[in-house]
Every structure is written in C-alpha cells, then in structure tokens.
Short mmCIF file of C-alpha atoms (C1' of nucleotides) in Angstrom, two decimals:
data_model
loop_
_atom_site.label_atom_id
_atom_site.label_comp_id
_atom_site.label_asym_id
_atom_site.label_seq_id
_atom_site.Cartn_x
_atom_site.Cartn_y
_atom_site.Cartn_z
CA UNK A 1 82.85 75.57 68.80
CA UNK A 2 84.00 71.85 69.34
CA UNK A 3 82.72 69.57 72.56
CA UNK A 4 85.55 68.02 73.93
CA UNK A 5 85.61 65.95 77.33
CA UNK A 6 88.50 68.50 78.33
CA UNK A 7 86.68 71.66 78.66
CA UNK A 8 83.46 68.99 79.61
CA UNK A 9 85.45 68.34 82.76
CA UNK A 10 86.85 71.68 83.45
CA UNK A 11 83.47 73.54 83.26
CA UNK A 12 82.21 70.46 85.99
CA UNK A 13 85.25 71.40 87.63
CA UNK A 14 84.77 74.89 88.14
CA UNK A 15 80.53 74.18 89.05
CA UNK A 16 81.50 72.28 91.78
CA UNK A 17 84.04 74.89 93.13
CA UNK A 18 83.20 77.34 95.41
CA UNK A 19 86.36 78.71 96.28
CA UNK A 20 87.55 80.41 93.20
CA UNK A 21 90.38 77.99 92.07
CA UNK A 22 93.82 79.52 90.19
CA UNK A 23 94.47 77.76 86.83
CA UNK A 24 96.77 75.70 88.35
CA UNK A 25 93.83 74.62 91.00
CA UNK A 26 91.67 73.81 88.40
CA UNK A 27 94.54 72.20 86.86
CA UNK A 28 94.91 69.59 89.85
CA UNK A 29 91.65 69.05 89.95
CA UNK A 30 90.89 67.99 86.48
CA UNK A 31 94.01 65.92 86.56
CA UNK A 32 91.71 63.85 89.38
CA UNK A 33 89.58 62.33 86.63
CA UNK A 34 91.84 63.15 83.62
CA UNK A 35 95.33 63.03 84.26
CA UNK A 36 96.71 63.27 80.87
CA UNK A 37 95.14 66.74 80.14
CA UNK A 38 97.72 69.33 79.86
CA UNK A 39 98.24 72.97 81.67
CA UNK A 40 97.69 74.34 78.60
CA UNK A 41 94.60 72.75 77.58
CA UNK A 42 93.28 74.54 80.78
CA UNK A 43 94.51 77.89 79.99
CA UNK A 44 92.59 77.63 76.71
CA UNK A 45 89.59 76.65 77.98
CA UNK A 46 89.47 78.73 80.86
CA UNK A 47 90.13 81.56 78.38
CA UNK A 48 87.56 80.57 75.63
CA UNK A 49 84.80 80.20 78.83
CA UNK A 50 85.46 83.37 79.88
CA UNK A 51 84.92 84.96 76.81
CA UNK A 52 81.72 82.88 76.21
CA UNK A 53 80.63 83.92 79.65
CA UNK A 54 80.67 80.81 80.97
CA UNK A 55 82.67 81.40 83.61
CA UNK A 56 84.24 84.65 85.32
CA UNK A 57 87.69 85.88 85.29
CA UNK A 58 88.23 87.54 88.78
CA UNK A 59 90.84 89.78 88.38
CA UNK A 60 91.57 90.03 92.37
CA UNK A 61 94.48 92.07 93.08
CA UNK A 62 98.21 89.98 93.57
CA UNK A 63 99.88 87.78 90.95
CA UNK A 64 97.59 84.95 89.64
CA UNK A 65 93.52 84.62 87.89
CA UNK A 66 91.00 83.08 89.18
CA UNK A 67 87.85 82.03 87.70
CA UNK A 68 84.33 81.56 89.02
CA UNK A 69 81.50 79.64 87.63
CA UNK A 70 79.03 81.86 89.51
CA UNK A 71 78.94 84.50 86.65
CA UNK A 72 75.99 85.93 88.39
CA UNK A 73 76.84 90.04 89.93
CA UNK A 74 77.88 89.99 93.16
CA UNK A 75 81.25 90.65 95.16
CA UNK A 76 84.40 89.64 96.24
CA UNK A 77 86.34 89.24 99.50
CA UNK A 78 89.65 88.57 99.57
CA UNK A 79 91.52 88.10 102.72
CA UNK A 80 94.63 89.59 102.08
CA UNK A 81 96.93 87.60 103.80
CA UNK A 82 96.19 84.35 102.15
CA UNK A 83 94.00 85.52 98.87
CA UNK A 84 91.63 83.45 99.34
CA UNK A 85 88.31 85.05 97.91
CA UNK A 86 84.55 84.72 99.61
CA UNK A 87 81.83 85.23 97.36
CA UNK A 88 79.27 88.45 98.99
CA UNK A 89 75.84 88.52 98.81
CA UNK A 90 75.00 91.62 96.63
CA UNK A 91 71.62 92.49 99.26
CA UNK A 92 74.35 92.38 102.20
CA UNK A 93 76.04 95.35 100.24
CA UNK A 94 75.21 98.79 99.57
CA UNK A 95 76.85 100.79 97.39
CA UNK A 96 76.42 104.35 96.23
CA UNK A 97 79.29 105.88 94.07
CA UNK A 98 79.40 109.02 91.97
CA UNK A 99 82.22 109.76 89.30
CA UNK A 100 83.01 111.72 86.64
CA UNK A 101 82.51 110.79 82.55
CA UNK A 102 86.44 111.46 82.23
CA UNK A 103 89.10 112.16 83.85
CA UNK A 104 92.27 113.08 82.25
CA UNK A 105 91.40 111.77 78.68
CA UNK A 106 90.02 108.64 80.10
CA UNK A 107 86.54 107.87 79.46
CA UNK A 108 85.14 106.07 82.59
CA UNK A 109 82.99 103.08 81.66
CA UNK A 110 82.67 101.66 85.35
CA UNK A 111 83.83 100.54 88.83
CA UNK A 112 84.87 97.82 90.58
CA UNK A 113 84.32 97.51 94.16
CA UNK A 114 86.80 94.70 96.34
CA UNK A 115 86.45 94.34 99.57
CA UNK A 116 89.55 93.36 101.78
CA UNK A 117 90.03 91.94 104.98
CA UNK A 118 91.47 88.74 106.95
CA UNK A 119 90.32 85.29 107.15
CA UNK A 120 89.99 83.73 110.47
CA UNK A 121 93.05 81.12 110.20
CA UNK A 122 95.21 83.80 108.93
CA UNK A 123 93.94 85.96 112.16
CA UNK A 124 95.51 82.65 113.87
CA UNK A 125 98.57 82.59 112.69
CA UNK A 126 99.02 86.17 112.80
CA UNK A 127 98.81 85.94 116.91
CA UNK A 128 101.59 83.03 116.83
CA UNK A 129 104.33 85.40 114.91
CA UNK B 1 118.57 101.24 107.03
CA UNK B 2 121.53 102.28 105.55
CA UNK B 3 121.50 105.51 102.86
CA UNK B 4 122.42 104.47 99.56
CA UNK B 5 122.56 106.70 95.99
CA UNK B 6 120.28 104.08 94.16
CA UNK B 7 117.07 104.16 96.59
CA UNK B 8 117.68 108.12 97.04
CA UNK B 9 117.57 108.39 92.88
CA UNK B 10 114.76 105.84 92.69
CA UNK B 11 112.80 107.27 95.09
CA UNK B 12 113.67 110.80 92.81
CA UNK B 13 112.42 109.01 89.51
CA UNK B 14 109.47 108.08 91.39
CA UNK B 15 108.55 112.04 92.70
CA UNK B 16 108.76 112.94 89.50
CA UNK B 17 106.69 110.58 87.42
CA UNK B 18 102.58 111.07 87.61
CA UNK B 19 102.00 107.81 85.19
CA UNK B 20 102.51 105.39 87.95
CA UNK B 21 105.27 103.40 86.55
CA UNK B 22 105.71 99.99 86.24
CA UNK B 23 109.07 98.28 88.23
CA UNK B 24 110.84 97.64 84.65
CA UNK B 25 109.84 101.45 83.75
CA UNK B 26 111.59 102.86 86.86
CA UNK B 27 114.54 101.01 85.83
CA UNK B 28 114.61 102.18 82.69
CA UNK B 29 114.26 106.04 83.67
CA UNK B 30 116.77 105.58 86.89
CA UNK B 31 119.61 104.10 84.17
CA UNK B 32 119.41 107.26 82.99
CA UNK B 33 121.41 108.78 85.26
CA UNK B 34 122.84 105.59 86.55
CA UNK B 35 123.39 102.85 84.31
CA UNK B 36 125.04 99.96 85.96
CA UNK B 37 121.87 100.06 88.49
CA UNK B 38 120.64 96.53 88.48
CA UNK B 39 116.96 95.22 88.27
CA UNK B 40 116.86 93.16 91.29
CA UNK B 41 118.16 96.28 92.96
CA UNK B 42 115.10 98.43 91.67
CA UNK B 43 112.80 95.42 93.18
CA UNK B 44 114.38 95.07 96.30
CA UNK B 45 114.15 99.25 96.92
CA UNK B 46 110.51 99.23 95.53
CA UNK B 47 109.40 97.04 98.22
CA UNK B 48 111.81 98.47 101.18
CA UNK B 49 110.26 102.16 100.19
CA UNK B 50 106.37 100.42 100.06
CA UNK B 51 106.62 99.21 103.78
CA UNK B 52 107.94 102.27 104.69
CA UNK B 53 104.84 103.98 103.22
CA UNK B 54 107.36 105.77 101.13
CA UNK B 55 105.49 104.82 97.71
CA UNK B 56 102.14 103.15 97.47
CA UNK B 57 101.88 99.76 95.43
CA UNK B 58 99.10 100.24 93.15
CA UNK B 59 97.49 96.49 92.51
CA UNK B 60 96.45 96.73 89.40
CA UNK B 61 94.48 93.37 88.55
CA UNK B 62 96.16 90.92 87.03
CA UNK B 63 98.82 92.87 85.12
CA UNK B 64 102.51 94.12 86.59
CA UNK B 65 102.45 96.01 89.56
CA UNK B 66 102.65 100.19 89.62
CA UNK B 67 104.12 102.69 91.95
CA UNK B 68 103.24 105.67 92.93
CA UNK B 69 104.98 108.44 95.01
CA UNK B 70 101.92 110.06 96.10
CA UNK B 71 100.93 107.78 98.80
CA UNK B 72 97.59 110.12 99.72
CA UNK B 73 94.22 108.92 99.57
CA UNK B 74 93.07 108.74 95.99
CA UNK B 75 91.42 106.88 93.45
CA UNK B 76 93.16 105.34 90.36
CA UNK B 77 91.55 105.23 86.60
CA UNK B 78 93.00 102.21 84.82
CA UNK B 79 92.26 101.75 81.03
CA UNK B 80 91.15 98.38 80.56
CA UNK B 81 93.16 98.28 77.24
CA UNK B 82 96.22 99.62 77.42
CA UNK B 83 96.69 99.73 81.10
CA UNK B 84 97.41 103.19 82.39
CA UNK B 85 96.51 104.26 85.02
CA UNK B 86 95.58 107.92 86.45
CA UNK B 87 95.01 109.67 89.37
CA UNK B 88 91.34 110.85 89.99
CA UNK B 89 90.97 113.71 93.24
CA UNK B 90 88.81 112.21 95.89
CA UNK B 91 86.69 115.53 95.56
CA UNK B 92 85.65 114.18 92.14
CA UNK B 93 84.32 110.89 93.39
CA UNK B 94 81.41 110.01 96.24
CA UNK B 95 81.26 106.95 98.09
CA UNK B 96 79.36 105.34 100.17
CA UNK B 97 79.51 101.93 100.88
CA UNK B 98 77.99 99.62 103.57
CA UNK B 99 79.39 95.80 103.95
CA UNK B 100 78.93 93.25 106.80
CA UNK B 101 81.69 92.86 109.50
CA UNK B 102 81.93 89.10 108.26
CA UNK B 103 81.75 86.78 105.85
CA UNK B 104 82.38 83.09 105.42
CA UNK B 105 84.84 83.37 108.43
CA UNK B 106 86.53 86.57 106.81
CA UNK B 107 86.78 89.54 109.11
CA UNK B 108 85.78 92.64 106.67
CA UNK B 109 88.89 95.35 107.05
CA UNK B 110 88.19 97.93 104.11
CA UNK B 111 87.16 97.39 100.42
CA UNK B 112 88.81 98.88 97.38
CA UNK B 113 87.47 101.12 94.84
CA UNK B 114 88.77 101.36 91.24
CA UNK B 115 87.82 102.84 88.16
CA UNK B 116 88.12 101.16 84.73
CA UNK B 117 87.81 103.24 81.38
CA UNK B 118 89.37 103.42 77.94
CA UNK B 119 91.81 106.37 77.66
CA UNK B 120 91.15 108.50 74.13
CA UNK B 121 93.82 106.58 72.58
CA UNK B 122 92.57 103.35 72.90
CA UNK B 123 89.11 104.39 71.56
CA UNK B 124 91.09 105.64 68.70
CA UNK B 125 92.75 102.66 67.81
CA UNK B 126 89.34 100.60 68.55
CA UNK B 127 87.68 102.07 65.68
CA UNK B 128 90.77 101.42 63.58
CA UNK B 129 90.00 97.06 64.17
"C1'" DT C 1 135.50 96.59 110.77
"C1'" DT C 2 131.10 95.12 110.13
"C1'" DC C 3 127.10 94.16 107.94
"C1'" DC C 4 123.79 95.84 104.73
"C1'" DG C 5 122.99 96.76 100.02
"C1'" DT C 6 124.53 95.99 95.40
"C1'" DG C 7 125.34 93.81 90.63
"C1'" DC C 8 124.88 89.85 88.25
"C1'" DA C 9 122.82 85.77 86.81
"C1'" DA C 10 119.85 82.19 87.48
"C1'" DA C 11 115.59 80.58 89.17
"C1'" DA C 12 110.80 80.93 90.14
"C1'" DC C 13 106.29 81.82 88.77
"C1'" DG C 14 102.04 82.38 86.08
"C1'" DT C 15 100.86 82.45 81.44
"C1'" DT C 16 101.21 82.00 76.37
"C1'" DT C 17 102.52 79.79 72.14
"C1'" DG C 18 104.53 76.72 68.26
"C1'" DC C 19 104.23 72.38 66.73
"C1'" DA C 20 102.80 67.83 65.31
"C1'" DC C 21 99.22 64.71 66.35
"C1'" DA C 22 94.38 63.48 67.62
"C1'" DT C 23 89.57 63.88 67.13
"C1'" DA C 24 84.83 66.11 66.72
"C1'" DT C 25 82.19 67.48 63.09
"C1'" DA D 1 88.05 65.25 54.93
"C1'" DT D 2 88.92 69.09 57.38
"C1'" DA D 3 89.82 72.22 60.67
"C1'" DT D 4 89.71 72.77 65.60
"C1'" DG D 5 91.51 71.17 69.94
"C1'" DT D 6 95.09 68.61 72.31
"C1'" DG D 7 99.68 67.33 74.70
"C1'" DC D 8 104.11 68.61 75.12
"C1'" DA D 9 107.73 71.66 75.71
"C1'" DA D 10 109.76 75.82 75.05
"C1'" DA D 11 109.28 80.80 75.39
"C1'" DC D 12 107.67 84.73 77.65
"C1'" DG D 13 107.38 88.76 80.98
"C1'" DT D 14 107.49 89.82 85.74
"C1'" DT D 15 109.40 89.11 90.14
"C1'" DT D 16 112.49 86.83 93.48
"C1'" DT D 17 116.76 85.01 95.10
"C1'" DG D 18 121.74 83.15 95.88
"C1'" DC D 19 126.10 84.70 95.88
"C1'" DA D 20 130.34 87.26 96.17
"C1'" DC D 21 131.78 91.93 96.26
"C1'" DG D 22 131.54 96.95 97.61
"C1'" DG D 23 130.62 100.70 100.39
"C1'" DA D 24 127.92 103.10 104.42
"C1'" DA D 25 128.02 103.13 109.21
#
DNA sequence: TTCCGTGCAAAACGTTTGCACATAT
DNA sequence: ATATGTGCAAACGTTTTGCACGGAA
C-alpha cells in the first residue's frame, strides 16, 4: 500500500478523536489542515483502514458509520436521542450470554452487545418540549 | 387517525411475512394486491404503525431498516453477508448483563443484544470465491 | 364539509464509483 | 515508468418531503 499525506492526516484525525466522528466529521476535520482533499478520498481511506484494522467501523444502529481509532474491545453507548456514542470500559461491564450454534439455518458466529440510553443535554431538552 | 385500505393491507403484508422485510420489500408485496400504492405512502404508514407499537423497527446496523409484526420480546440473527435476519425464541438465549447507571454524562436506559452469523447459503457461496 | 392521508415527483442523505490526472514507489 | 491514489462529479439506494387531490370522518 501507498503513503499518502491524505490517509496521513485522516488516521491523525481519527487519533485525536474521541467522539466517534461520521465520515462527513472526519471529512470537516481534515478539510482544517487540507482543504482540497475530497469526500471521497475519505470514504476510501476510512474503508481501506478498516479493513487493515486500523481503525473500527462502528456499526451503531440509525443511518450513518462511524469509525473509531480505539480498535481495542470494549463497548458502545449511544444516547439515542442524539447518537452520539461513549466509549465503555469493558471491567465496568459484565456480560454473560448463552446461544445456540444455529438457528434456523444460520450459523451463529457471535454477538454484539449496545447499550442505549440518553445523554444529559438531550435529558435537557427533553424537559423544555 | 383516520382508517385507510393501504395501512390496513400493509399492516396485513406485514402479519404475514416472518423475514422481516425491508420498506422497499413491503412495497413490493402490498402492490400485489394494490398497485397504484405509492412508496412514500408505505414510509409514512411504516413509521405511523412503529409509534403505535404496531410493528417493531428492527435497526439493523448500517444497512436499510426492517419491520417486523411481532413486536414481542425477541432476539434477531442477522447474517453478516447477505443480511437476513431471523427470529431467535428468548428461551434459546441467556443473558445476563451488568452496566453502570452512567457514563460520560449518558444516563444508561437498556442495551441491545444481537446476533450475527452466516446463514447456510452464504457459507455456500463463500467456498465458491 | 373538513382535514387527514394519498400519489407523485423531487429532494435529501450517506455512500459508492467512473474518470482523467497526480504522485509515491 | 508504472500502477495506485486523488479530486471531481455523477450515480446510487434508501428515506423524506412538498404539493395538489381524494376520500374518511
């Protein structure tokens, strides 16, 4: 694979982010230092990362990615008002889940565990509608 | 809300799938037996029945968004290849999970639990590549 | 009669892709 | 020199929306 100052920048990006920026966050952000890179640059850089396993693709419910250069295990909260997403300590989580090998004609390779909730502006706002 | 013939036959199509269609699949099968149904019709009576707890949403990362009929408790199976999704009984699964109250300034509500796989299919076609 | 729901079409939105050009190797 | 990566713009698939008309109440 090819060094290029593009997916330089968007890997610094995403390292200094701790909030678990869309595409079109990391986007803005690059555009900071680089302002001729292009949407699509990002897209294929965010894509080629993840596959590398440079970065994480978190696949939180609702309509767009977002990506995570903390590739380490741990979870995800998402307020669902907002979608913002909190990164959880694994030790603050226990979790103890049973399944079976297949179900249906699906062979079950895993689970994913999300944990919802609200964020304290959207509490806020909630009280002012 | 008023009674009309297109949510009573959506909400039919829906009782009488178990695949957990997608919004562009319940149009198709509804234009079945009423063609000149539009899209933005299907959308607008997908979302009326969900906050009405007539028909769950199932959030399915990423992807298009499912519905399902059976709004009881259950877990979903979703092949990470292909995308289907189905049901798995509660019976079949334990759980137990433990999670702070909050995190980061986000109020914990509930967490999520889905199960990825590959359905037989998909394996088939893997060795096939 | 009155609105709510519909059909239609266009827009919005996140994402992908085709192309010609630039550039790392 | 070569092939991979880029910028740009158009295409894509899903979902939402503006509008005038139709039909349930």
């Amino acid at each position: 694979m090819r060094q290029t100052a593009q997916r330089r920048e968007i890997l610094r990006v995403l390292r200094c982010s701790r909030d678990h920026p869309t595409a079109s966050e990391v986007y803005a952000r690059v555009r900071g230092s680089m302002p001729r890179i292009s949407l699509g640059t990002v897209y294929r850089n965010l894509e080629r990362l993840c596959s590398l396993g440079e970065v994480a693709r978190i696949e939180v419910s609702g309509r767009e990615m977002r990506f995570d250069a903390d590739t380490s295990s741990h979870y995800h909260l998402r307020c669902v008002e907002c979608g913002r997403v909190v990164d959880v300590d694994p030790a603050d989580v226990s979790v103890d889940v049973h399944y079976p090998e297949e179900v249906d004609g699906v062979r079950v390779t895993g689970c994913r565990l999300q944990l919802l909730g609200r964020c304290r502006r959207c509490l806020a706002s909630d009280s002012d509608v």
